[in-house]
C-alpha cells in the first residue's frame, strides 16, 4: 500500500507540477496495478463485502471535489475519480464470486468496463480490465506471468503518451508490467492494520490531491 501511495503521488506531481520529469510518470505506472492487486486480495479476505464497498463509496464521495479542482480547475461531474473505478471493480469481483465457471466470471468484465467508460471514471474500462486480470489470474498456474503478459497487452490496446528512452519511443503504460515485481514479493498473508491506519490509507487519496492543488496554486501565483 505504501509503495502504491508513493507511486501515485509521483504520478500526480509529475502530471500537475513537474511535467518535464518523465521519470515521475513512469514511477506512477506502478500505482493502479498495485491497487488492483490489493483489491483482488481484499475480495478474498474480507468478511464483510458490504462494509468494504461502503468505505470505498464514502471515499469516492469525499475525493470527487479534490479530484475535480486539481485536474479540471472546477467541479466537473462528467469525469469521476479513480475510487469510482475501484468500486466498480469491487462490485464486478463480487458478481464473479457468485459463479464457479471461469467463463461466466470473465463475462462480467464487459458490462462493468462499459459502465466505467460511460461514467468517464479515471482509467475507465482499461482500469476495470486490469482489476479483472488480477482477479482471474489466480486461476492460472503461473499468475504473475499471466499478469505481466496481460498488463503488456492491455497497455498496447489503449491510447497513451510515450516517453523517449535512449532515442526509443516507449508507450508509458508499458511500464505497468514492472509492477508485477513488487507484487511477486507479496507473502500471501493478510495484514490487519489499526482502524486509524486503515482509514489513513483511504484518506490519503483526497488529502494528497488537495495538497498538490494548493502547491499548484502557489506555484502559479509566483510565476
Coordinates of N, CA and C in Angstrom, one line a residue:
X1 N 0.8 -1.2 0.0 CA 0.0 0.0 0.0 C 0.9 1.3 0.0
X2 N 1.9 1.2 0.8 CA 2.8 2.4 0.8 C 3.5 2.6 -0.5
X3 N 3.9 1.6 -1.2 CA 4.5 1.7 -2.5 C 3.5 2.3 -3.5
X4 N 2.3 1.8 -3.4 CA 1.2 2.3 -4.3 C 1.0 3.8 -4.1
X5 N 1.0 4.2 -2.8 CA 0.7 5.6 -2.4 C 1.9 6.5 -2.9
X6 N 3.1 6.0 -2.8 CA 4.3 6.8 -3.3 C 4.2 6.9 -4.8
X7 N 3.9 5.8 -5.5 CA 3.9 5.8 -6.9 C 2.8 6.8 -7.4
X8 N 1.6 6.7 -6.8 CA 0.5 7.6 -7.2 C 0.9 9.1 -7.0
X9 N 1.5 9.4 -5.8 CA 1.9 10.8 -5.6 C 2.9 11.2 -6.6
X10 N 3.9 10.4 -7.0 CA 4.9 10.7 -8.0 C 4.2 11.0 -9.3
X11 N 3.2 10.2 -9.7 CA 2.5 10.4 -10.9 C 1.7 11.7 -11.0
X12 N 1.0 12.0 -9.9 CA 0.2 13.3 -9.9 C 1.1 14.5 -9.8
X13 N 2.2 14.4 -9.1 CA 3.2 15.5 -9.0 C 3.8 15.7 -10.4
X14 N 4.2 14.6 -11.1 CA 4.7 14.7 -12.4 C 3.7 15.3 -13.4
X15 N 2.5 15.0 -13.2 CA 1.4 15.4 -14.2 C 1.1 16.9 -14.0
X16 N 1.0 17.3 -12.7 CA 0.5 18.6 -12.4 C 1.6 19.7 -12.1
X17 N 2.7 19.2 -11.6 CA 3.7 20.2 -11.1 C 5.0 20.1 -11.9
X18 N 5.5 18.9 -12.2 CA 6.8 18.8 -12.9 C 6.7 17.9 -14.1
X19 N 5.9 18.4 -15.1 CA 5.7 17.6 -16.4 C 7.0 17.2 -17.1
X20 N 8.0 18.0 -16.9 CA 9.3 17.7 -17.6 C 10.0 16.5 -17.0
X21 N 9.6 16.1 -15.8 CA 10.3 14.9 -15.2 C 9.5 13.6 -15.6
X22 N 9.8 13.1 -16.7 CA 9.1 11.9 -17.2 C 9.2 10.7 -16.2
X23 N 10.3 10.7 -15.5 CA 10.5 9.5 -14.6 C 9.4 9.4 -13.5
X24 N 8.8 10.6 -13.1 CA 7.7 10.6 -12.2 C 6.5 9.9 -12.7
X25 N 6.2 10.1 -14.0 CA 5.1 9.5 -14.7 C 5.3 8.0 -14.8
X26 N 6.6 7.6 -15.1 CA 7.0 6.2 -15.2 C 6.7 5.5 -13.9
X27 N 7.2 6.1 -12.8 CA 7.0 5.5 -11.5 C 5.5 5.4 -11.2
X28 N 4.8 6.4 -11.6 CA 3.4 6.4 -11.4 C 2.6 5.2 -12.0
X29 N 3.2 4.5 -13.0 CA 2.6 3.4 -13.6 C 2.4 2.2 -12.7
X30 N 3.2 2.2 -11.6 CA 3.1 1.2 -10.6 C 1.8 1.2 -9.8
X31 N 1.2 2.4 -9.6 CA 0.2 2.6 -8.7 C -1.1 1.8 -8.9
X32 N -1.7 2.0 -10.1 CA -3.0 1.4 -10.3 C -3.0 -0.1 -10.3
X33 N -2.0 -0.8 -10.9 CA -1.9 -2.2 -10.9 C -1.8 -2.8 -9.4
X34 N -1.0 -2.1 -8.6 CA -0.9 -2.5 -7.2 C -2.2 -2.3 -6.5
X35 N -2.9 -1.2 -6.7 CA -4.2 -1.1 -6.1 C -5.2 -2.1 -6.6
X36 N -5.1 -2.5 -7.9 CA -6.0 -3.5 -8.4 C -5.6 -4.9 -7.7
X37 N -4.4 -5.1 -7.6 CA -4.0 -6.4 -6.9 C -4.5 -6.4 -5.5
X38 N -4.3 -5.3 -4.7 CA -4.8 -5.2 -3.4 C -6.3 -5.4 -3.3
X39 N -7.0 -4.9 -4.3 CA -8.5 -5.1 -4.3 C -8.8 -6.5 -4.5
X40 N -8.1 -7.2 -5.4 CA -8.3 -8.6 -5.6 C -8.1 -9.4 -4.3
X41 N -7.0 -9.0 -3.5 CA -6.8 -9.7 -2.3 C -7.8 -9.3 -1.2
X42 N -8.3 -8.1 -1.2 CA -9.3 -7.7 -0.3 C -10.6 -8.5 -0.5
X43 N -10.9 -8.7 -1.8 CA -12.1 -9.5 -2.1 C -12.0 -10.9 -1.5
X44 N -10.8 -11.4 -1.5 CA -10.6 -12.8 -1.0 C -10.7 -12.8 0.5
X45 N -10.2 -11.8 1.2 CA -10.1 -11.9 2.7 C -11.2 -11.2 3.4
X46 N -11.9 -10.3 2.8 CA -12.9 -9.5 3.5 C -14.0 -10.4 4.1
X47 N -14.5 -10.2 5.3 CA -15.6 -10.9 5.9 C -16.9 -10.2 5.7
X48 N -16.8 -8.9 5.3 CA -18.0 -8.1 5.1 C -17.9 -7.3 3.9
X49 N -18.2 -7.8 2.7 CA -18.1 -7.1 1.5 C -18.9 -5.8 1.4
X50 N -20.1 -5.8 2.2 CA -20.9 -4.6 2.2 C -20.2 -3.4 2.9
X51 N -19.5 -3.7 4.0 CA -18.7 -2.6 4.6 C -17.5 -2.2 3.8
X52 N -16.9 -3.1 3.1 CA -15.8 -2.8 2.2 C -16.3 -1.9 1.1
X53 N -17.4 -2.2 0.5 CA -18.0 -1.3 -0.6 C -18.4 0.0 0.0
X54 N -19.0 0.0 1.2 CA -19.4 1.3 1.8 C -18.2 2.2 2.0
X55 N -17.1 1.7 2.5 CA -15.9 2.5 2.8 C -15.5 3.1 1.5
X56 N -15.4 2.3 0.4 CA -15.0 2.8 -0.9 C -15.9 3.9 -1.4
X57 N -17.3 3.7 -1.2 CA -18.2 4.7 -1.7 C -18.1 6.0 -0.9
X58 N -17.8 5.9 0.4 CA -17.6 7.2 1.1 C -16.4 7.9 0.6
X59 N -15.3 7.2 0.3 CA -14.1 7.8 -0.2 C -14.3 8.4 -1.6
X60 N -15.1 7.8 -2.4 CA -15.3 8.4 -3.7 C -16.0 9.7 -3.6
X61 N -17.0 9.7 -2.7 CA -17.7 11.0 -2.5 C -16.8 12.1 -2.0
X62 N -16.0 11.7 -1.0 CA -15.0 12.7 -0.4 C -14.0 13.2 -1.4
X63 N -13.6 12.3 -2.3 CA -12.5 12.5 -3.2 C -12.9 13.3 -4.4
X64 N -14.2 13.4 -4.7 CA -14.6 13.9 -6.0 C -14.3 15.4 -6.2
X65 N -14.5 16.2 -5.2 CA -14.2 17.6 -5.3 C -12.7 17.9 -5.4
X66 N -11.9 17.3 -4.5 CA -10.4 17.4 -4.7 C -9.9 17.0 -6.1
X67 N -10.5 15.9 -6.6 CA -10.1 15.4 -7.9 C -10.5 16.4 -9.0
X68 N -11.7 16.9 -8.9 CA -12.2 17.9 -9.9 C -11.4 19.1 -10.0
X69 N -11.1 19.7 -8.8 CA -10.4 21.0 -8.8 C -9.0 20.9 -9.2
X70 N -8.4 19.7 -8.9 CA -7.0 19.6 -9.3 C -6.8 19.3 -10.8
X71 N -7.6 18.5 -11.4 CA -7.5 18.1 -12.8 C -8.3 18.9 -13.7
X72 N -9.3 19.6 -13.3 CA -10.2 20.4 -14.2 C -10.3 21.8 -13.8
X73 N -9.9 22.2 -12.6 CA -10.0 23.5 -12.1 C -11.4 24.0 -11.7
X74 N -12.3 23.0 -11.7 CA -13.7 23.3 -11.3 C -14.4 22.0 -11.0
X75 N -15.6 22.1 -10.4 CA -16.4 20.9 -10.2 C -16.9 20.4 -11.6
X76 N -16.5 19.2 -11.9 CA -16.9 18.7 -13.2 C -17.4 17.3 -13.0
X77 N -18.7 17.1 -13.1 CA -19.4 15.9 -12.8 C -19.3 14.9 -14.0
X78 N -18.7 15.3 -15.1 CA -18.6 14.4 -16.3 C -17.4 13.5 -16.2
X79 N -16.5 13.7 -15.2 CA -15.4 12.8 -15.0 C -15.4 12.4 -13.6
X80 N -15.1 11.1 -13.3 CA -15.2 10.6 -11.9 C -13.8 10.1 -11.5
X81 N -13.5 10.2 -10.2 CA -12.2 9.9 -9.7 C -12.0 8.4 -9.7
X82 N -10.8 8.0 -9.4 CA -10.4 6.5 -9.5 C -11.1 5.7 -8.5
X83 N -11.7 6.2 -7.4 CA -12.4 5.4 -6.5 C -13.7 4.9 -7.1
X84 N -14.3 5.6 -8.1 CA -15.4 5.0 -8.8 C -15.0 3.8 -9.5
X85 N -13.8 3.8 -10.2 CA -13.3 2.6 -10.9 C -13.1 1.5 -10.0
X86 N -12.5 1.7 -8.8 CA -12.2 0.7 -7.9 C -13.5 0.1 -7.3
X87 N -14.5 0.9 -7.1 CA -15.8 0.4 -6.6 C -16.4 -0.4 -7.6
X88 N -16.4 0.0 -8.8 CA -17.0 -0.8 -9.9 C -16.2 -2.2 -10.0
X89 N -14.9 -2.1 -9.8 CA -14.1 -3.3 -9.9 C -14.5 -4.3 -8.7
X90 N -14.7 -3.7 -7.6 CA -15.2 -4.4 -6.4 C -16.5 -5.1 -6.6
X91 N -17.5 -4.4 -7.2 CA -18.8 -4.9 -7.5 C -18.7 -6.0 -8.5
X92 N -17.8 -5.8 -9.5 CA -17.6 -6.8 -10.5 C -17.0 -8.1 -9.9
X93 N -16.0 -7.9 -9.0 CA -15.5 -9.1 -8.3 C -16.5 -9.9 -7.5
X94 N -17.4 -9.1 -6.8 CA -18.5 -9.8 -6.1 C -19.4 -10.6 -7.0
X95 N -19.7 -10.0 -8.2 CA -20.5 -10.7 -9.1 C -19.8 -12.0 -9.6
X96 N -18.5 -11.9 -9.9 CA -17.7 -13.0 -10.3 C -17.7 -14.1 -9.3
X97 N -17.7 -13.7 -8.0 CA -17.7 -14.7 -6.9 C -19.0 -15.5 -6.8
X98 N -20.0 -15.1 -7.5 CA -21.3 -15.8 -7.5 C -21.3 -17.1 -8.4
X99 N -20.3 -17.2 -9.2 CA -20.3 -18.4 -10.1 C -18.9 -19.1 -10.1
X100 N -18.9 -20.3 -10.3 CA -17.7 -21.1 -10.3 C -17.1 -21.2 -11.7
X101 N -17.9 -20.9 -12.7 CA -17.4 -21.0 -14.1 C -16.4 -19.9 -14.4
X102 N -15.3 -20.2 -14.9 CA -14.3 -19.2 -15.2 C -14.8 -18.3 -16.4
X103 N -15.5 -19.0 -17.3 CA -16.0 -18.3 -18.5 C -17.1 -17.2 -18.0
X104 N -18.0 -17.7 -17.1 CA -19.0 -16.8 -16.7 C -18.4 -15.6 -15.9
X105 N -17.3 -15.9 -15.1 CA -16.6 -14.9 -14.4 C -16.1 -13.8 -15.4
X106 N -15.5 -14.3 -16.5 CA -14.9 -13.4 -17.4 C -16.0 -12.5 -18.1
X107 N -17.2 -13.1 -18.3 CA -18.2 -12.4 -19.0 C -18.7 -11.1 -18.2
X108 N -18.4 -11.1 -16.9 CA -18.8 -9.9 -16.1 C -17.9 -8.7 -16.4
X109 N -16.8 -8.9 -17.1 CA -15.9 -7.8 -17.3 C -16.5 -6.8 -18.3
X110 N -17.1 -7.2 -19.3 CA -17.6 -6.3 -20.4 C -18.6 -5.3 -19.9
X111 N -19.7 -5.7 -19.1 CA -20.6 -4.7 -18.7 C -20.0 -3.7 -17.7
X112 N -19.1 -4.1 -16.8 CA -18.5 -3.2 -15.9 C -17.5 -2.2 -16.6
X113 N -16.8 -2.8 -17.6 CA -15.9 -1.9 -18.3 C -16.6 -0.9 -19.1
X114 N -17.7 -1.3 -19.7 CA -18.6 -0.4 -20.5 C -19.1 0.7 -19.5
X115 N -19.6 0.3 -18.4 CA -20.1 1.3 -17.4 C -19.1 2.3 -17.0
X116 N -17.9 1.8 -16.7 CA -16.8 2.7 -16.4 C -16.5 3.7 -17.4
X117 N -16.5 3.3 -18.7 CA -16.3 4.2 -19.8 C -17.4 5.2 -20.0
X118 N -18.7 4.7 -19.8 CA -19.8 5.6 -19.9 C -19.8 6.7 -18.8
X119 N -19.3 6.3 -17.6 CA -19.3 7.2 -16.5 C -18.0 8.1 -16.5
X120 N -17.1 7.8 -17.5 CA -15.8 8.6 -17.6 C -15.1 8.5 -16.2
X121 N -15.0 7.3 -15.7 CA -14.2 7.2 -14.5 C -12.7 7.2 -14.8
X122 N -11.9 7.6 -13.9 CA -10.4 7.6 -14.1 C -10.0 6.2 -14.4
X123 N -9.3 6.0 -15.5 CA -8.8 4.7 -16.0 C -9.9 3.9 -16.8
X124 N -11.2 4.3 -16.5 CA -12.3 3.7 -17.3 C -12.3 2.2 -17.4
X125 N -12.7 1.8 -18.6 CA -12.8 0.3 -18.9 C -11.4 -0.3 -18.8
X126 N -10.3 0.4 -19.2 CA -9.0 -0.1 -19.1 C -8.7 -0.5 -17.6
X127 N -9.1 0.3 -16.7 CA -8.8 0.0 -15.3 C -9.6 -1.2 -14.8
X128 N -10.9 -1.3 -15.3 CA -11.7 -2.5 -14.9 C -11.0 -3.7 -15.4
X129 N -10.5 -3.7 -16.6 CA -9.8 -4.9 -17.2 C -8.6 -5.2 -16.4
X130 N -7.9 -4.3 -15.9 CA -6.7 -4.5 -15.0 C -7.1 -5.2 -13.7
X131 N -8.2 -4.7 -13.1 CA -8.7 -5.3 -11.9 C -9.2 -6.8 -12.2
X132 N -9.9 -7.0 -13.3 CA -10.3 -8.3 -13.7 C -9.1 -9.2 -13.9
X133 N -8.1 -8.7 -14.5 CA -6.9 -9.5 -14.7 C -6.3 -10.1 -13.4
X134 N -6.3 -9.3 -12.4 CA -5.7 -9.7 -11.1 C -6.7 -10.7 -10.4
X135 N -8.0 -10.5 -10.6 CA -8.9 -11.4 -10.0 C -8.8 -12.8 -10.7
X136 N -8.8 -12.8 -12.0 CA -8.9 -14.0 -12.8 C -7.5 -14.7 -12.9
X137 N -6.4 -14.0 -12.7 CA -5.1 -14.6 -12.9 C -4.8 -15.7 -11.8
X138 N -5.5 -15.6 -10.7 CA -5.3 -16.5 -9.6 C -5.7 -17.9 -10.0
X139 N -6.5 -18.0 -11.1 CA -6.9 -19.4 -11.5 C -5.9 -20.0 -12.5
X140 N -4.8 -19.2 -12.8 CA -3.8 -19.7 -13.7 C -2.7 -20.4 -13.0
X141 N -2.0 -21.3 -13.6 CA -0.8 -22.0 -12.9 C 0.3 -21.0 -12.5
X142 N 0.5 -20.0 -13.3 CA 1.6 -19.0 -13.0 C 1.0 -17.6 -13.1
X143 N 0.3 -17.2 -12.0 CA -0.4 -15.9 -12.1 C 0.4 -14.7 -12.3
X144 N 1.6 -14.6 -11.8 CA 2.4 -13.4 -12.0 C 2.8 -13.3 -13.5
X145 N 3.1 -14.4 -14.2 CA 3.4 -14.4 -15.6 C 2.2 -13.9 -16.4
X146 N 1.1 -14.4 -16.0 CA -0.2 -14.1 -16.7 C -0.5 -12.6 -16.5
X147 N -0.2 -12.1 -15.3 CA -0.4 -10.7 -15.1 C 0.5 -9.8 -15.9
X148 N 1.8 -10.2 -16.0 CA 2.7 -9.4 -16.7 C 2.4 -9.3 -18.2
X149 N 2.0 -10.5 -18.8 CA 1.6 -10.5 -20.2 C 0.3 -9.8 -20.4
X150 N -0.6 -9.9 -19.4 CA -1.9 -9.2 -19.5 C -1.8 -7.7 -19.5
X151 N -0.9 -7.2 -18.6 CA -0.7 -5.8 -18.5 C 0.0 -5.2 -19.7
X152 N 0.9 -6.0 -20.3 CA 1.5 -5.5 -21.5 C 0.5 -5.5 -22.7
X153 N -0.3 -6.5 -22.8 CA -1.3 -6.5 -23.8 C -2.3 -5.3 -23.7
X154 N -2.8 -5.1 -22.4 CA -3.7 -4.0 -22.2 C -3.1 -2.7 -22.5
X155 N -1.8 -2.5 -22.1 CA -1.1 -1.3 -22.3 C -1.0 -0.9 -23.8
X156 N -0.9 -2.0 -24.6 CA -0.8 -1.7 -26.1 C -2.1 -1.5 -26.8
X157 N -3.2 -1.7 -26.0 CA -4.5 -1.6 -26.6 C -5.2 -0.2 -26.3
X158 N -4.5 0.6 -25.5 CA -5.1 1.9 -25.1 C -4.3 3.1 -25.8
X159 N -5.0 4.2 -26.0 CA -4.3 5.4 -26.4 C -3.5 5.9 -25.3
X160 N -2.2 6.2 -25.6 CA -1.3 6.6 -24.5 C -0.2 7.5 -25.0
X161 N 0.4 8.2 -24.0 CA 1.5 9.0 -24.3 C 2.8 8.1 -24.3
X162 N 3.8 8.6 -24.9 CA 5.1 7.9 -24.9 C 6.2 8.6 -24.3
X163 N 7.2 7.9 -23.8 CA 8.4 8.6 -23.3 C 9.6 8.2 -24.2
X164 N 10.6 9.0 -24.2 CA 11.8 8.7 -25.1 C 12.9 8.3 -24.2
X165 N 13.4 7.0 -24.4 CA 14.5 6.5 -23.6 C 15.5 6.0 -24.6
X166 N 16.7 6.5 -24.5 CA 17.8 6.2 -25.5 C 17.3 6.3 -26.9
X167 N 16.5 7.3 -27.2 CA 16.1 7.5 -28.5 C 14.9 6.7 -29.0
X168 N 14.4 5.8 -28.1 CA 13.3 5.0 -28.4 C 12.0 5.6 -27.8
X169 N 10.9 5.5 -28.6 CA 9.6 5.9 -28.1 C 8.9 4.7 -27.5
X170 N 8.7 4.8 -26.2 CA 8.1 3.7 -25.5 C 6.8 4.1 -24.9
X171 N 5.7 3.4 -25.2 CA 4.4 3.7 -24.6 C 4.5 3.7 -23.1
X172 N 4.1 4.8 -22.4 CA 4.3 4.9 -21.0 C 3.6 3.8 -20.2
X173 N 2.4 3.4 -20.7 CA 1.6 2.4 -19.9 C 2.3 1.0 -19.9
X174 N 3.3 0.8 -20.8 CA 4.0 -0.5 -20.8 C 4.8 -0.7 -19.4
X175 N 5.1 0.4 -18.8 CA 5.8 0.3 -17.5 C 4.9 -0.3 -16.4
X176 N 3.6 -0.4 -16.6 CA 2.8 -1.1 -15.7 C 3.3 -2.5 -15.4
X177 N 3.9 -3.1 -16.4 CA 4.4 -4.5 -16.3 C 5.4 -4.6 -15.1
X178 N 6.1 -3.6 -14.9 CA 7.1 -3.7 -13.8 C 6.5 -3.8 -12.4
X179 N 5.2 -3.4 -12.3 CA 4.5 -3.5 -11.0 C 4.4 -5.0 -10.5
X180 N 4.5 -5.9 -11.5 CA 4.4 -7.3 -11.1 C 5.6 -7.7 -10.2
X181 N 6.7 -7.0 -10.3 CA 7.9 -7.3 -9.4 C 7.6 -7.2 -8.0
X182 N 7.1 -6.0 -7.5 CA 6.8 -6.0 -6.0 C 5.6 -6.9 -5.7
X183 N 4.7 -7.0 -6.6 CA 3.5 -7.9 -6.4 C 4.0 -9.3 -6.1
X184 N 5.0 -9.8 -6.9 CA 5.5 -11.1 -6.8 C 6.1 -11.3 -5.4
X185 N 6.5 -10.3 -4.7 CA 7.1 -10.4 -3.4 C 6.1 -10.4 -2.3
X186 N 4.8 -10.3 -2.6 CA 3.8 -10.4 -1.6 C 3.8 -11.8 -0.9
X187 N 3.7 -11.8 0.4 CA 3.9 -13.1 1.1 C 2.6 -13.8 1.3
X188 N 1.5 -13.3 0.8 CA 0.2 -14.0 0.8 C -0.5 -13.9 2.1
X189 N 0.0 -13.2 3.1 CA -0.6 -13.0 4.4 C -1.4 -11.8 4.5
X190 N -2.6 -11.9 5.1 CA -3.5 -10.8 5.3 C -3.0 -9.9 6.4
X191 N -2.8 -8.6 6.2 CA -2.5 -7.6 7.2 C -3.7 -7.1 7.8
X192 N -3.6 -6.9 9.1 CA -4.8 -6.3 9.9 C -4.3 -5.0 10.5
X193 N -4.3 -3.9 9.8 CA -3.8 -2.6 10.4 C -4.8 -2.1 11.4
X194 N -4.4 -1.2 12.2 CA -5.2 -0.5 13.2 C -6.3 0.3 12.4
X195 N -7.5 0.5 13.0 CA -8.6 1.1 12.3 C -8.2 2.5 11.8
X196 N -7.4 3.3 12.6 CA -7.0 4.6 12.2 C -6.1 4.5 11.0
X197 N -5.1 3.6 11.0 CA -4.2 3.4 9.9 C -5.0 3.0 8.6
X198 N -6.0 2.2 8.8 CA -6.8 1.7 7.7 C -7.5 2.9 7.0
X199 N -8.1 3.8 7.8 CA -8.8 4.9 7.2 C -7.7 5.9 6.7
X200 N -6.5 5.9 7.3 CA -5.5 6.8 6.7 C -5.1 6.4 5.3
X201 N -5.1 5.1 5.0 CA -4.8 4.7 3.6 C -5.9 5.2 2.7
X202 N -7.1 5.2 3.1 CA -8.2 5.6 2.3 C -8.1 7.2 2.1
X203 N -7.9 7.9 3.2 CA -8.0 9.3 3.2 C -6.8 9.9 2.5
X204 N -5.7 9.2 2.3 CA -4.5 9.7 1.6 C -4.9 10.2 0.2
X205 N -5.8 9.5 -0.4 CA -6.1 9.9 -1.8 C -6.6 11.3 -1.9
X206 N -7.7 11.6 -1.2 CA -8.2 13.0 -1.4 C -7.3 14.0 -0.8
X207 N -6.6 13.7 0.3 CA -5.7 14.7 1.0 C -4.5 15.0 0.1
X208 N -3.9 14.0 -0.5 CA -2.8 14.3 -1.4 C -3.2 15.1 -2.6
X209 N -4.4 14.9 -3.1 CA -4.9 15.7 -4.2 C -5.0 17.2 -3.8
X210 N -5.6 17.4 -2.6 CA -5.7 18.8 -2.1 C -4.3 19.5 -1.9
X211 N -3.4 18.7 -1.4 CA -2.0 19.3 -1.2 C -1.4 19.7 -2.5
X212 N -1.5 18.8 -3.5 CA -0.9 19.1 -4.8 C -1.6 20.3 -5.4
X213 N -2.9 20.4 -5.2 CA -3.7 21.5 -5.8 C -3.2 22.8 -5.1
X214 N -3.0 22.9 -3.8 CA -2.5 24.1 -3.1 C -1.1 24.4 -3.6
X215 N -0.3 23.4 -3.8 CA 1.1 23.7 -4.3 C 1.0 24.2 -5.7
X216 N 0.1 23.7 -6.5 CA -0.1 24.2 -7.9 C -0.5 25.7 -7.9
X217 N -1.4 26.0 -7.0 CA -1.9 27.4 -6.9 C -0.8 28.3 -6.5
X218 N 0.0 27.9 -5.5 CA 1.1 28.7 -5.0 C 2.2 28.9 -6.1
X219 N 2.5 27.9 -6.9 CA 3.5 28.0 -8.0 C 3.0 28.9 -9.0
X220 N 1.7 28.8 -9.4 CA 1.1 29.6 -10.4 C 1.1 31.1 -10.0
X221 N 0.8 31.4 -8.8 CA 0.7 32.8 -8.3 C 2.1 33.4 -8.2
X222 N 3.2 32.6 -8.1 CA 4.5 33.1 -8.1 C 5.2 33.3 -9.4
X223 N 4.5 32.7 -10.5 CA 5.1 32.8 -11.8 C 4.7 34.2 -12.5

